[in-house]
Amino acid sequence: MKKTWLCMAALALMAASCSSNKSDDAVIPETPKTGEWYLSEIIRRDVNNDGTVSSYKDSTVITYNPDKTFNSREEFKGAVPSYYGLYKVVYDQKNITKLTLQSGKTASAALVAEARNTNNQLVRYFEPGYADSRYDSLVYENNKIVRVVYIHEDKRNNAKWEYTWQNDNVVEEREFRANPTTLALELTGITKHTYSDAPNVSRPMAGYHLLRQSSPNVQQLSANEVNNSTLAKADGTVFAEYTYRRSLNDKKLPDTDTCWYRNVTANTPAQAITIYHYKYIDLNK
């Protein structure tokens, strides 16, 4: 009888030991990473006057750095292509300091814009060699750009843009140009925007858009995609309207955008002028 109890005790100890080992060796499944989708390609086609879509397309390929900052934008226009351009940005830590352009597949990259930053904010950008005589100066309020002033050695070229924000979107832009006689800055145009709930997938490229374009594209810093834009004269008379009709993919990101233009002055019906198709890459993979 004693031997029987000893055997039973030994079996109980073995069972407890096995149970403990199973608990220690249990594999806890990892929580799947949430996808972080960034814009990787834009395909653009024009719409002809008769409503047919052009067979020619422009393509743009976007790449990112390991820290998910914007790296490059490669543009192909037409089937040949008729234009090729590779834009790349240079950083000091996460602050953009330079923009280069390679105008051909075998061409050398050329410096096209430089920038200055203060407290991790872009405060000035300019063409190489014109840091103090021909530049755009940025003014911030609550960490948002509210004004850009363009200074030129020929004061007839001076300009200014003012921006009104609603939440995280630019809802109004006011453009001022120098009067050629008095040199005073005068209001010349007003642009107003409304937005959808879709996120602005071009936002990571906002610094590139600022440095590249002759007129500052501060609107690209908005959090959402534009639904509608109206262009008006200084007196508020609207002369043009752009409307975007888009479809979303299964990630609730823009899949296809169709831009419609309406000549308000001529009171003509809205007409589709451009179609954009977007592709994305998951930077969490």
PDB file of C-alpha atoms in Angstrom:
ATOM      1  CA  MET A   1       0.000   0.000   0.000  1.00  0.00           C
ATOM      2  CA  LYS A   2       2.844   2.297   0.900  1.00  0.00           C
ATOM      3  CA  LYS A   3       4.458   1.670  -2.495  1.00  0.00           C
ATOM      4  CA  THR A   4       1.182   2.534  -4.221  1.00  0.00           C
ATOM      5  CA  TRP A   5       0.982   5.891  -2.442  1.00  0.00           C
ATOM      6  CA  LEU A   6       4.592   6.650  -3.312  1.00  0.00           C
ATOM      7  CA  CYS A   7       3.927   5.949  -6.995  1.00  0.00           C
ATOM      8  CA  MET A   8       0.851   8.153  -6.968  1.00  0.00           C
ATOM      9  CA  ALA A   9       2.791  10.990  -5.323  1.00  0.00           C
ATOM     10  CA  ALA A  10       5.557  10.675  -7.897  1.00  0.00           C
ATOM     11  CA  LEU A  11       3.031  10.825 -10.732  1.00  0.00           C
ATOM     12  CA  ALA A  12       1.432  13.932  -9.190  1.00  0.00           C
ATOM     13  CA  LEU A  13       4.824  15.640  -8.968  1.00  0.00           C
ATOM     14  CA  MET A  14       5.589  14.769 -12.608  1.00  0.00           C
ATOM     15  CA  ALA A  15       2.219  16.127 -13.733  1.00  0.00           C
ATOM     16  CA  ALA A  16       2.785  19.370 -11.825  1.00  0.00           C
ATOM     17  CA  SER A  17       6.275  19.685 -13.297  1.00  0.00           C
ATOM     18  CA  CYS A  18       4.984  19.137 -16.852  1.00  0.00           C
ATOM     19  CA  SER A  19       2.185  21.639 -16.300  1.00  0.00           C
ATOM     20  CA  SER A  20       4.703  24.211 -15.058  1.00  0.00           C
ATOM     21  CA  ASN A  21       6.992  23.652 -18.054  1.00  0.00           C
ATOM     22  CA  LYS A  22       4.120  24.054 -20.498  1.00  0.00           C
ATOM     23  CA  SER A  23       3.192  27.374 -18.907  1.00  0.00           C
ATOM     24  CA  ASP A  24       6.792  28.620 -19.053  1.00  0.00           C
ATOM     25  CA  ASP A  25       7.253  27.558 -22.669  1.00  0.00           C
ATOM     26  CA  ALA A  26       3.936  28.997 -23.910  1.00  0.00           C
ATOM     27  CA  VAL A  27       4.398  31.312 -26.905  1.00  0.00           C
ATOM     28  CA  ILE A  28       2.460  34.584 -26.670  1.00  0.00           C
ATOM     29  CA  PRO A  29       1.474  35.718 -30.189  1.00  0.00           C
ATOM     30  CA  GLU A  30       2.727  39.159 -31.217  1.00  0.00           C
ATOM     31  CA  THR A  31       0.167  41.871 -31.813  1.00  0.00           C
ATOM     32  CA  PRO A  32       0.138  42.553 -35.575  1.00  0.00           C
ATOM     33  CA  LYS A  33       1.573  45.931 -36.547  1.00  0.00           C
ATOM     34  CA  THR A  34      -0.901  48.476 -37.772  1.00  0.00           C
ATOM     35  CA  GLY A  35      -0.200  49.455 -41.373  1.00  0.00           C
ATOM     36  CA  GLU A  36       1.213  52.932 -41.881  1.00  0.00           C
ATOM     37  CA  TRP A  37       0.423  53.745 -45.480  1.00  0.00           C
ATOM     38  CA  TYR A  38       2.320  56.446 -47.367  1.00  0.00           C
ATOM     39  CA  LEU A  39       1.791  57.711 -50.899  1.00  0.00           C
ATOM     40  CA  SER A  40       4.227  55.949 -53.244  1.00  0.00           C
ATOM     41  CA  GLU A  41       3.007  56.714 -56.785  1.00  0.00           C
ATOM     42  CA  ILE A  42       0.724  59.154 -58.595  1.00  0.00           C
ATOM     43  CA  ILE A  43      -0.520  58.500 -62.127  1.00  0.00           C
ATOM     44  CA  ARG A  44      -2.015  61.547 -63.817  1.00  0.00           C
ATOM     45  CA  ARG A  45      -4.030  61.690 -67.033  1.00  0.00           C
ATOM     46  CA  ASP A  46      -5.642  64.719 -68.664  1.00  0.00           C
ATOM     47  CA  VAL A  47      -9.242  64.678 -69.822  1.00  0.00           C
ATOM     48  CA  ASN A  48      -9.815  65.952 -73.372  1.00  0.00           C
ATOM     49  CA  ASN A  49     -12.447  68.576 -74.222  1.00  0.00           C
ATOM     50  CA  ASP A  50     -14.738  65.846 -75.567  1.00  0.00           C
ATOM     51  CA  GLY A  51     -14.621  64.033 -72.221  1.00  0.00           C
ATOM     52  CA  THR A  52     -12.298  61.219 -73.313  1.00  0.00           C
ATOM     53  CA  VAL A  53      -9.253  60.421 -71.194  1.00  0.00           C
ATOM     54  CA  SER A  54      -5.858  61.071 -72.781  1.00  0.00           C
ATOM     55  CA  SER A  55      -3.744  58.021 -73.574  1.00  0.00           C
ATOM     56  CA  TYR A  56      -0.658  59.875 -72.328  1.00  0.00           C
ATOM     57  CA  LYS A  57       0.091  59.783 -68.640  1.00  0.00           C
ATOM     58  CA  ASP A  58       2.420  61.449 -66.196  1.00  0.00           C
ATOM     59  CA  SER A  59       3.858  59.329 -63.392  1.00  0.00           C
ATOM     60  CA  THR A  60       5.383  60.346 -60.092  1.00  0.00           C
ATOM     61  CA  VAL A  61       7.235  57.926 -57.799  1.00  0.00           C
ATOM     62  CA  ILE A  62       7.827  58.910 -54.157  1.00  0.00           C
ATOM     63  CA  THR A  63      10.335  57.367 -51.746  1.00  0.00           C
ATOM     64  CA  TYR A  64      10.966  57.771 -48.015  1.00  0.00           C
ATOM     65  CA  ASN A  65      13.879  57.475 -45.613  1.00  0.00           C
ATOM     66  CA  PRO A  66      14.045  54.778 -42.888  1.00  0.00           C
ATOM     67  CA  ASP A  67      12.714  57.341 -40.368  1.00  0.00           C
ATOM     68  CA  LYS A  68       9.679  57.869 -42.684  1.00  0.00           C
ATOM     69  CA  THR A  69      10.676  61.380 -43.754  1.00  0.00           C
ATOM     70  CA  PHE A  70      10.255  62.252 -47.435  1.00  0.00           C
ATOM     71  CA  ASN A  71      13.298  61.382 -49.554  1.00  0.00           C
ATOM     72  CA  SER A  72      12.650  61.826 -53.280  1.00  0.00           C
ATOM     73  CA  ARG A  73      10.095  62.515 -55.982  1.00  0.00           C
ATOM     74  CA  GLU A  74      10.771  61.132 -59.466  1.00  0.00           C
ATOM     75  CA  GLU A  75       8.648  62.550 -62.298  1.00  0.00           C
ATOM     76  CA  PHE A  76       8.022  61.145 -65.768  1.00  0.00           C
ATOM     77  CA  LYS A  77       5.873  63.145 -68.182  1.00  0.00           C
ATOM     78  CA  GLY A  78       4.454  61.631 -71.365  1.00  0.00           C
ATOM     79  CA  ALA A  79       5.094  58.262 -72.952  1.00  0.00           C
ATOM     80  CA  VAL A  80       8.681  58.910 -74.113  1.00  0.00           C
ATOM     81  CA  PRO A  81       8.965  60.575 -71.513  1.00  0.00           C
ATOM     82  CA  SER A  82       9.066  64.169 -72.681  1.00  0.00           C
ATOM     83  CA  TYR A  83      10.294  65.271 -69.244  1.00  0.00           C
ATOM     84  CA  TYR A  84      12.230  63.586 -66.456  1.00  0.00           C
ATOM     85  CA  GLY A  85      13.061  65.052 -63.071  1.00  0.00           C
ATOM     86  CA  LEU A  86      14.322  63.557 -59.823  1.00  0.00           C
ATOM     87  CA  TYR A  87      13.972  65.825 -56.794  1.00  0.00           C
ATOM     88  CA  LYS A  88      15.742  64.937 -53.551  1.00  0.00           C
ATOM     89  CA  VAL A  89      15.854  66.694 -50.207  1.00  0.00           C
ATOM     90  CA  VAL A  90      18.815  66.991 -47.853  1.00  0.00           C
ATOM     91  CA  TYR A  91      18.241  67.055 -44.097  1.00  0.00           C
ATOM     92  CA  ASP A  92      20.031  68.295 -41.030  1.00  0.00           C
ATOM     93  CA  GLN A  93      18.492  65.837 -38.586  1.00  0.00           C
ATOM     94  CA  LYS A  94      14.798  66.170 -39.632  1.00  0.00           C
ATOM     95  CA  ASN A  95      15.019  69.733 -40.977  1.00  0.00           C
ATOM     96  CA  ILE A  96      15.099  70.188 -44.745  1.00  0.00           C
ATOM     97  CA  THR A  97      18.129  72.258 -45.744  1.00  0.00           C
ATOM     98  CA  LYS A  98      18.478  71.675 -49.505  1.00  0.00           C
ATOM     99  CA  LEU A  99      16.550  70.553 -52.575  1.00  0.00           C
ATOM    100  CA  THR A 100      18.346  69.058 -55.577  1.00  0.00           C
ATOM    101  CA  LEU A 101      17.122  68.286 -59.095  1.00  0.00           C
ATOM    102  CA  GLN A 102      18.481  65.700 -61.508  1.00  0.00           C
ATOM    103  CA  SER A 103      17.066  66.677 -64.927  1.00  0.00           C
ATOM    104  CA  GLY A 104      18.002  63.471 -66.755  1.00  0.00           C
ATOM    105  CA  LYS A 105      18.689  59.822 -65.986  1.00  0.00           C
ATOM    106  CA  THR A 106      22.433  60.328 -66.497  1.00  0.00           C
ATOM    107  CA  ALA A 107      22.610  63.985 -65.458  1.00  0.00           C
ATOM    108  CA  SER A 108      24.229  65.233 -62.284  1.00  0.00           C
ATOM    109  CA  ALA A 109      22.022  66.550 -59.515  1.00  0.00           C
ATOM    110  CA  ALA A 110      21.960  70.346 -59.241  1.00  0.00           C
ATOM    111  CA  LEU A 111      21.156  72.391 -56.147  1.00  0.00           C
ATOM    112  CA  VAL A 112      17.934  74.330 -56.812  1.00  0.00           C
ATOM    113  CA  ALA A 113      16.897  75.590 -53.353  1.00  0.00           C
ATOM    114  CA  GLU A 114      18.277  76.032 -49.859  1.00  0.00           C
ATOM    115  CA  ALA A 115      16.557  76.573 -46.532  1.00  0.00           C
ATOM    116  CA  ARG A 116      17.170  77.913 -43.068  1.00  0.00           C
ATOM    117  CA  ASN A 117      15.521  76.553 -39.929  1.00  0.00           C
ATOM    118  CA  THR A 118      15.023  77.977 -36.444  1.00  0.00           C
ATOM    119  CA  ASN A 119      13.801  75.828 -33.555  1.00  0.00           C
ATOM    120  CA  ASN A 120      13.050  73.016 -36.024  1.00  0.00           C
ATOM    121  CA  GLN A 121      10.831  75.266 -38.154  1.00  0.00           C
ATOM    122  CA  LEU A 122      11.507  76.265 -41.741  1.00  0.00           C
ATOM    123  CA  VAL A 123      11.855  80.063 -41.671  1.00  0.00           C
ATOM    124  CA  ARG A 124      13.495  80.953 -44.999  1.00  0.00           C
ATOM    125  CA  TYR A 125      14.124  79.334 -48.374  1.00  0.00           C
ATOM    126  CA  PHE A 126      15.859  80.698 -51.448  1.00  0.00           C
ATOM    127  CA  GLU A 127      17.681  79.966 -54.697  1.00  0.00           C
ATOM    128  CA  PRO A 128      21.414  79.272 -54.244  1.00  0.00           C
ATOM    129  CA  GLY A 129      23.327  82.527 -54.008  1.00  0.00           C
ATOM    130  CA  TYR A 130      20.323  84.680 -53.038  1.00  0.00           C
ATOM    131  CA  ALA A 131      20.056  84.015 -49.302  1.00  0.00           C
ATOM    132  CA  ASP A 132      19.787  87.698 -48.394  1.00  0.00           C
ATOM    133  CA  SER A 133      18.487  89.340 -51.564  1.00  0.00           C
ATOM    134  CA  ARG A 134      15.797  87.040 -53.011  1.00  0.00           C
ATOM    135  CA  TYR A 135      14.027  84.755 -50.544  1.00  0.00           C
ATOM    136  CA  ASP A 136      10.762  83.633 -48.935  1.00  0.00           C
ATOM    137  CA  SER A 137      10.375  84.321 -45.215  1.00  0.00           C
ATOM    138  CA  LEU A 138       7.847  82.322 -43.163  1.00  0.00           C
ATOM    139  CA  VAL A 139       5.887  83.559 -40.129  1.00  0.00           C
ATOM    140  CA  TYR A 140       4.219  81.154 -37.674  1.00  0.00           C
ATOM    141  CA  GLU A 141       1.422  81.359 -35.126  1.00  0.00           C
ATOM    142  CA  ASN A 142       0.598  78.322 -32.958  1.00  0.00           C
ATOM    143  CA  ASN A 143       3.069  76.287 -35.052  1.00  0.00           C
ATOM    144  CA  LYS A 144       1.174  77.019 -38.280  1.00  0.00           C
ATOM    145  CA  ILE A 145       2.377  79.172 -41.187  1.00  0.00           C
ATOM    146  CA  VAL A 146       0.178  82.268 -41.316  1.00  0.00           C
ATOM    147  CA  ARG A 147       2.259  84.427 -43.627  1.00  0.00           C
ATOM    148  CA  VAL A 148       4.942  84.080 -46.289  1.00  0.00           C
ATOM    149  CA  VAL A 149       6.770  87.198 -47.475  1.00  0.00           C
ATOM    150  CA  TYR A 150       8.792  87.144 -50.688  1.00  0.00           C
ATOM    151  CA  ILE A 151      11.645  89.662 -50.779  1.00  0.00           C
ATOM    152  CA  HIS A 152      13.389  90.535 -54.054  1.00  0.00           C
ATOM    153  CA  GLU A 153      16.186  92.987 -54.790  1.00  0.00           C
ATOM    154  CA  ASP A 154      13.848  94.498 -57.395  1.00  0.00           C
ATOM    155  CA  LYS A 155      10.998  95.571 -55.104  1.00  0.00           C
ATOM    156  CA  ARG A 156       8.499  95.401 -57.966  1.00  0.00           C
ATOM    157  CA  ASN A 157       8.679  91.613 -57.534  1.00  0.00           C
ATOM    158  CA  ASN A 158       7.901  91.611 -53.816  1.00  0.00           C
ATOM    159  CA  ALA A 159       4.884  89.579 -52.716  1.00  0.00           C
ATOM    160  CA  LYS A 160       3.066  88.269 -49.648  1.00  0.00           C
ATOM    161  CA  TRP A 161       0.631  85.453 -48.860  1.00  0.00           C
ATOM    162  CA  GLU A 162      -1.575  85.250 -45.779  1.00  0.00           C
ATOM    163  CA  TYR A 163      -3.262  82.055 -44.550  1.00  0.00           C
ATOM    164  CA  THR A 164      -6.324  81.427 -42.403  1.00  0.00           C
ATOM    165  CA  TRP A 165      -6.504  78.070 -40.643  1.00  0.00           C
ATOM    166  CA  GLN A 166      -9.541  76.231 -39.357  1.00  0.00           C
ATOM    167  CA  ASN A 167      -8.464  73.388 -37.126  1.00  0.00           C
ATOM    168  CA  ASP A 168      -5.636  71.798 -39.158  1.00  0.00           C
ATOM    169  CA  ASN A 169      -6.663  72.990 -42.633  1.00  0.00           C
ATOM    170  CA  VAL A 170      -5.929  76.154 -44.615  1.00  0.00           C
ATOM    171  CA  VAL A 171      -9.352  77.539 -45.509  1.00  0.00           C
ATOM    172  CA  GLU A 172      -8.316  80.859 -47.070  1.00  0.00           C
ATOM    173  CA  GLU A 173      -5.265  82.227 -48.896  1.00  0.00           C
ATOM    174  CA  ARG A 174      -4.836  85.927 -49.670  1.00  0.00           C
ATOM    175  CA  GLU A 175      -2.198  86.967 -52.212  1.00  0.00           C
ATOM    176  CA  PHE A 176      -0.565  90.407 -52.324  1.00  0.00           C
ATOM    177  CA  ARG A 177       1.663  91.761 -55.102  1.00  0.00           C
ATOM    178  CA  ALA A 178       3.755  94.916 -55.331  1.00  0.00           C
ATOM    179  CA  ASN A 179       2.201  97.854 -57.144  1.00  0.00           C
ATOM    180  CA  PRO A 180       4.753  98.578 -59.918  1.00  0.00           C
ATOM    181  CA  THR A 181       4.461 102.326 -59.327  1.00  0.00           C
ATOM    182  CA  THR A 182       4.103 102.740 -55.555  1.00  0.00           C
ATOM    183  CA  LEU A 183       5.767  99.402 -54.659  1.00  0.00           C
ATOM    184  CA  ALA A 184       3.105  98.951 -51.956  1.00  0.00           C
ATOM    185  CA  LEU A 185       1.783  95.412 -51.534  1.00  0.00           C
ATOM    186  CA  GLU A 186      -1.822  95.203 -52.738  1.00  0.00           C
ATOM    187  CA  LEU A 187      -4.354  92.395 -52.459  1.00  0.00           C
ATOM    188  CA  THR A 188      -4.686  90.676 -55.845  1.00  0.00           C
ATOM    189  CA  GLY A 189      -6.487  87.389 -55.155  1.00  0.00           C
ATOM    190  CA  ILE A 190      -8.366  85.263 -52.635  1.00  0.00           C
ATOM    191  CA  THR A 191      -8.546  81.454 -52.684  1.00  0.00           C
ATOM    192  CA  LYS A 192     -10.893  79.523 -50.402  1.00  0.00           C
ATOM    193  CA  HIS A 193     -10.902  75.789 -49.696  1.00  0.00           C
ATOM    194  CA  THR A 194     -13.267  73.222 -48.222  1.00  0.00           C
ATOM    195  CA  TYR A 195     -12.168  69.752 -47.176  1.00  0.00           C
ATOM    196  CA  SER A 196     -13.253  66.124 -46.989  1.00  0.00           C
ATOM    197  CA  ASP A 197     -12.628  63.706 -44.115  1.00  0.00           C
ATOM    198  CA  ALA A 198      -9.958  61.880 -46.125  1.00  0.00           C
ATOM    199  CA  PRO A 199      -6.366  62.458 -44.912  1.00  0.00           C
ATOM    200  CA  ASN A 200      -4.023  64.572 -47.023  1.00  0.00           C
ATOM    201  CA  VAL A 201      -1.695  61.905 -48.406  1.00  0.00           C
ATOM    202  CA  SER A 202       0.719  64.529 -49.816  1.00  0.00           C
ATOM    203  CA  ARG A 203       1.396  66.064 -46.403  1.00  0.00           C
ATOM    204  CA  PRO A 204       4.784  64.329 -45.874  1.00  0.00           C
ATOM    205  CA  MET A 205       6.006  66.139 -49.028  1.00  0.00           C
ATOM    206  CA  ALA A 206       4.950  69.613 -47.822  1.00  0.00           C
ATOM    207  CA  GLY A 207       8.530  70.844 -47.353  1.00  0.00           C
ATOM    208  CA  TYR A 208       9.388  69.805 -50.897  1.00  0.00           C
ATOM    209  CA  HIS A 209       6.326  71.641 -52.241  1.00  0.00           C
ATOM    210  CA  LEU A 210       7.345  74.828 -50.444  1.00  0.00           C
ATOM    211  CA  LEU A 211      10.916  74.842 -51.743  1.00  0.00           C
ATOM    212  CA  ARG A 212      10.059  73.855 -55.304  1.00  0.00           C
ATOM    213  CA  GLN A 213       7.206  76.166 -56.294  1.00  0.00           C
ATOM    214  CA  SER A 214       7.349  79.876 -57.101  1.00  0.00           C
ATOM    215  CA  SER A 215       4.192  80.494 -55.056  1.00  0.00           C
ATOM    216  CA  PRO A 216       4.302  78.884 -51.591  1.00  0.00           C
ATOM    217  CA  ASN A 217       2.066  75.824 -51.386  1.00  0.00           C
ATOM    218  CA  VAL A 218       1.214  76.111 -47.692  1.00  0.00           C
ATOM    219  CA  GLN A 219      -2.141  74.439 -48.350  1.00  0.00           C
ATOM    220  CA  GLN A 220      -0.223  71.144 -48.688  1.00  0.00           C
ATOM    221  CA  LEU A 221       0.316  71.299 -44.920  1.00  0.00           C
ATOM    222  CA  SER A 222      -3.419  70.800 -44.356  1.00  0.00           C
ATOM    223  CA  ALA A 223      -4.509  67.613 -42.602  1.00  0.00           C
ATOM    224  CA  ASN A 224      -7.267  66.681 -45.068  1.00  0.00           C
ATOM    225  CA  GLU A 225      -7.835  66.413 -48.800  1.00  0.00           C
ATOM    226  CA  VAL A 226      -9.386  69.411 -50.565  1.00  0.00           C
ATOM    227  CA  ASN A 227     -12.961  69.054 -51.770  1.00  0.00           C
ATOM    228  CA  ASN A 228     -13.435  72.430 -53.399  1.00  0.00           C
ATOM    229  CA  SER A 229     -11.361  75.544 -54.174  1.00  0.00           C
ATOM    230  CA  THR A 230     -12.663  78.908 -55.385  1.00  0.00           C
ATOM    231  CA  LEU A 231     -10.498  81.623 -56.922  1.00  0.00           C
ATOM    232  CA  ALA A 232     -11.586  85.230 -56.547  1.00  0.00           C
ATOM    233  CA  LYS A 233     -10.357  88.704 -57.401  1.00  0.00           C
ATOM    234  CA  ALA A 234      -9.409  91.202 -54.701  1.00  0.00           C
ATOM    235  CA  ASP A 235     -13.012  92.427 -54.508  1.00  0.00           C
ATOM    236  CA  GLY A 236     -14.236  88.890 -53.761  1.00  0.00           C
ATOM    237  CA  THR A 237     -15.660  88.171 -57.221  1.00  0.00           C
ATOM    238  CA  VAL A 238     -15.211  84.441 -57.865  1.00  0.00           C
ATOM    239  CA  PHE A 239     -13.994  83.656 -61.382  1.00  0.00           C
ATOM    240  CA  ALA A 240     -13.041  79.958 -61.171  1.00  0.00           C
ATOM    241  CA  GLU A 241     -13.875  76.859 -59.171  1.00  0.00           C
ATOM    242  CA  TYR A 242     -12.113  73.500 -58.815  1.00  0.00           C
ATOM    243  CA  THR A 243     -13.956  70.500 -57.350  1.00  0.00           C
ATOM    244  CA  TYR A 244     -12.514  67.080 -56.548  1.00  0.00           C
ATOM    245  CA  ARG A 245     -14.571  63.912 -56.758  1.00  0.00           C
ATOM    246  CA  ARG A 246     -12.757  60.939 -55.299  1.00  0.00           C
ATOM    247  CA  SER A 247     -13.091  57.290 -54.439  1.00  0.00           C
ATOM    248  CA  LEU A 248     -11.410  55.699 -51.422  1.00  0.00           C
ATOM    249  CA  ASN A 249      -9.651  52.364 -51.119  1.00  0.00           C
ATOM    250  CA  ASP A 250     -10.197  49.774 -48.381  1.00  0.00           C
ATOM    251  CA  LYS A 251      -7.828  51.756 -46.102  1.00  0.00           C
ATOM    252  CA  LYS A 252     -10.046  54.861 -46.459  1.00  0.00           C
ATOM    253  CA  LEU A 253      -7.303  56.603 -48.443  1.00  0.00           C
ATOM    254  CA  PRO A 254      -7.859  58.377 -51.782  1.00  0.00           C
ATOM    255  CA  ASP A 255      -7.782  55.887 -54.646  1.00  0.00           C
ATOM    256  CA  THR A 256      -8.856  58.002 -57.611  1.00  0.00           C
ATOM    257  CA  ASP A 257      -9.349  61.773 -57.806  1.00  0.00           C
ATOM    258  CA  THR A 258     -11.080  63.586 -60.646  1.00  0.00           C
ATOM    259  CA  CYS A 259     -10.553  67.341 -60.794  1.00  0.00           C
ATOM    260  CA  TRP A 260     -13.459  69.337 -62.251  1.00  0.00           C
ATOM    261  CA  TYR A 261     -13.061  72.939 -63.424  1.00  0.00           C
ATOM    262  CA  ARG A 262     -15.790  75.536 -63.804  1.00  0.00           C
ATOM    263  CA  ASN A 263     -15.380  78.953 -65.413  1.00  0.00           C
ATOM    264  CA  VAL A 264     -17.606  80.954 -63.089  1.00  0.00           C
ATOM    265  CA  THR A 265     -17.267  84.174 -65.071  1.00  0.00           C
ATOM    266  CA  ALA A 266     -18.535  82.522 -68.251  1.00  0.00           C
ATOM    267  CA  ASN A 267     -21.077  80.493 -66.252  1.00  0.00           C
ATOM    268  CA  THR A 268     -20.110  77.298 -68.069  1.00  0.00           C
ATOM    269  CA  PRO A 269     -20.834  73.786 -66.696  1.00  0.00           C
ATOM    270  CA  ALA A 270     -18.103  72.064 -64.700  1.00  0.00           C
ATOM    271  CA  GLN A 271     -15.829  69.891 -66.825  1.00  0.00           C
ATOM    272  CA  ALA A 272     -13.467  67.107 -65.768  1.00  0.00           C
ATOM    273  CA  ILE A 273      -9.900  68.116 -66.607  1.00  0.00           C
ATOM    274  CA  THR A 274      -7.566  65.723 -64.768  1.00  0.00           C
ATOM    275  CA  ILE A 275      -7.716  62.233 -63.248  1.00  0.00           C
ATOM    276  CA  TYR A 276      -5.269  61.077 -60.569  1.00  0.00           C
ATOM    277  CA  HIS A 277      -4.735  57.511 -59.384  1.00  0.00           C
ATOM    278  CA  TYR A 278      -2.780  56.817 -56.189  1.00  0.00           C
ATOM    279  CA  LYS A 279      -0.685  53.910 -54.943  1.00  0.00           C
ATOM    280  CA  TYR A 280       0.646  53.374 -51.417  1.00  0.00           C
ATOM    281  CA  ILE A 281       3.401  51.613 -49.472  1.00  0.00           C
ATOM    282  CA  ASP A 282       3.205  50.344 -45.893  1.00  0.00           C
ATOM    283  CA  LEU A 283       6.241  51.811 -44.083  1.00  0.00           C
ATOM    284  CA  ASN A 284       5.626  49.624 -41.029  1.00  0.00           C
ATOM    285  CA  LYS A 285       6.705  46.513 -42.923  1.00  0.00           C
TER     286      LYS A 285
END
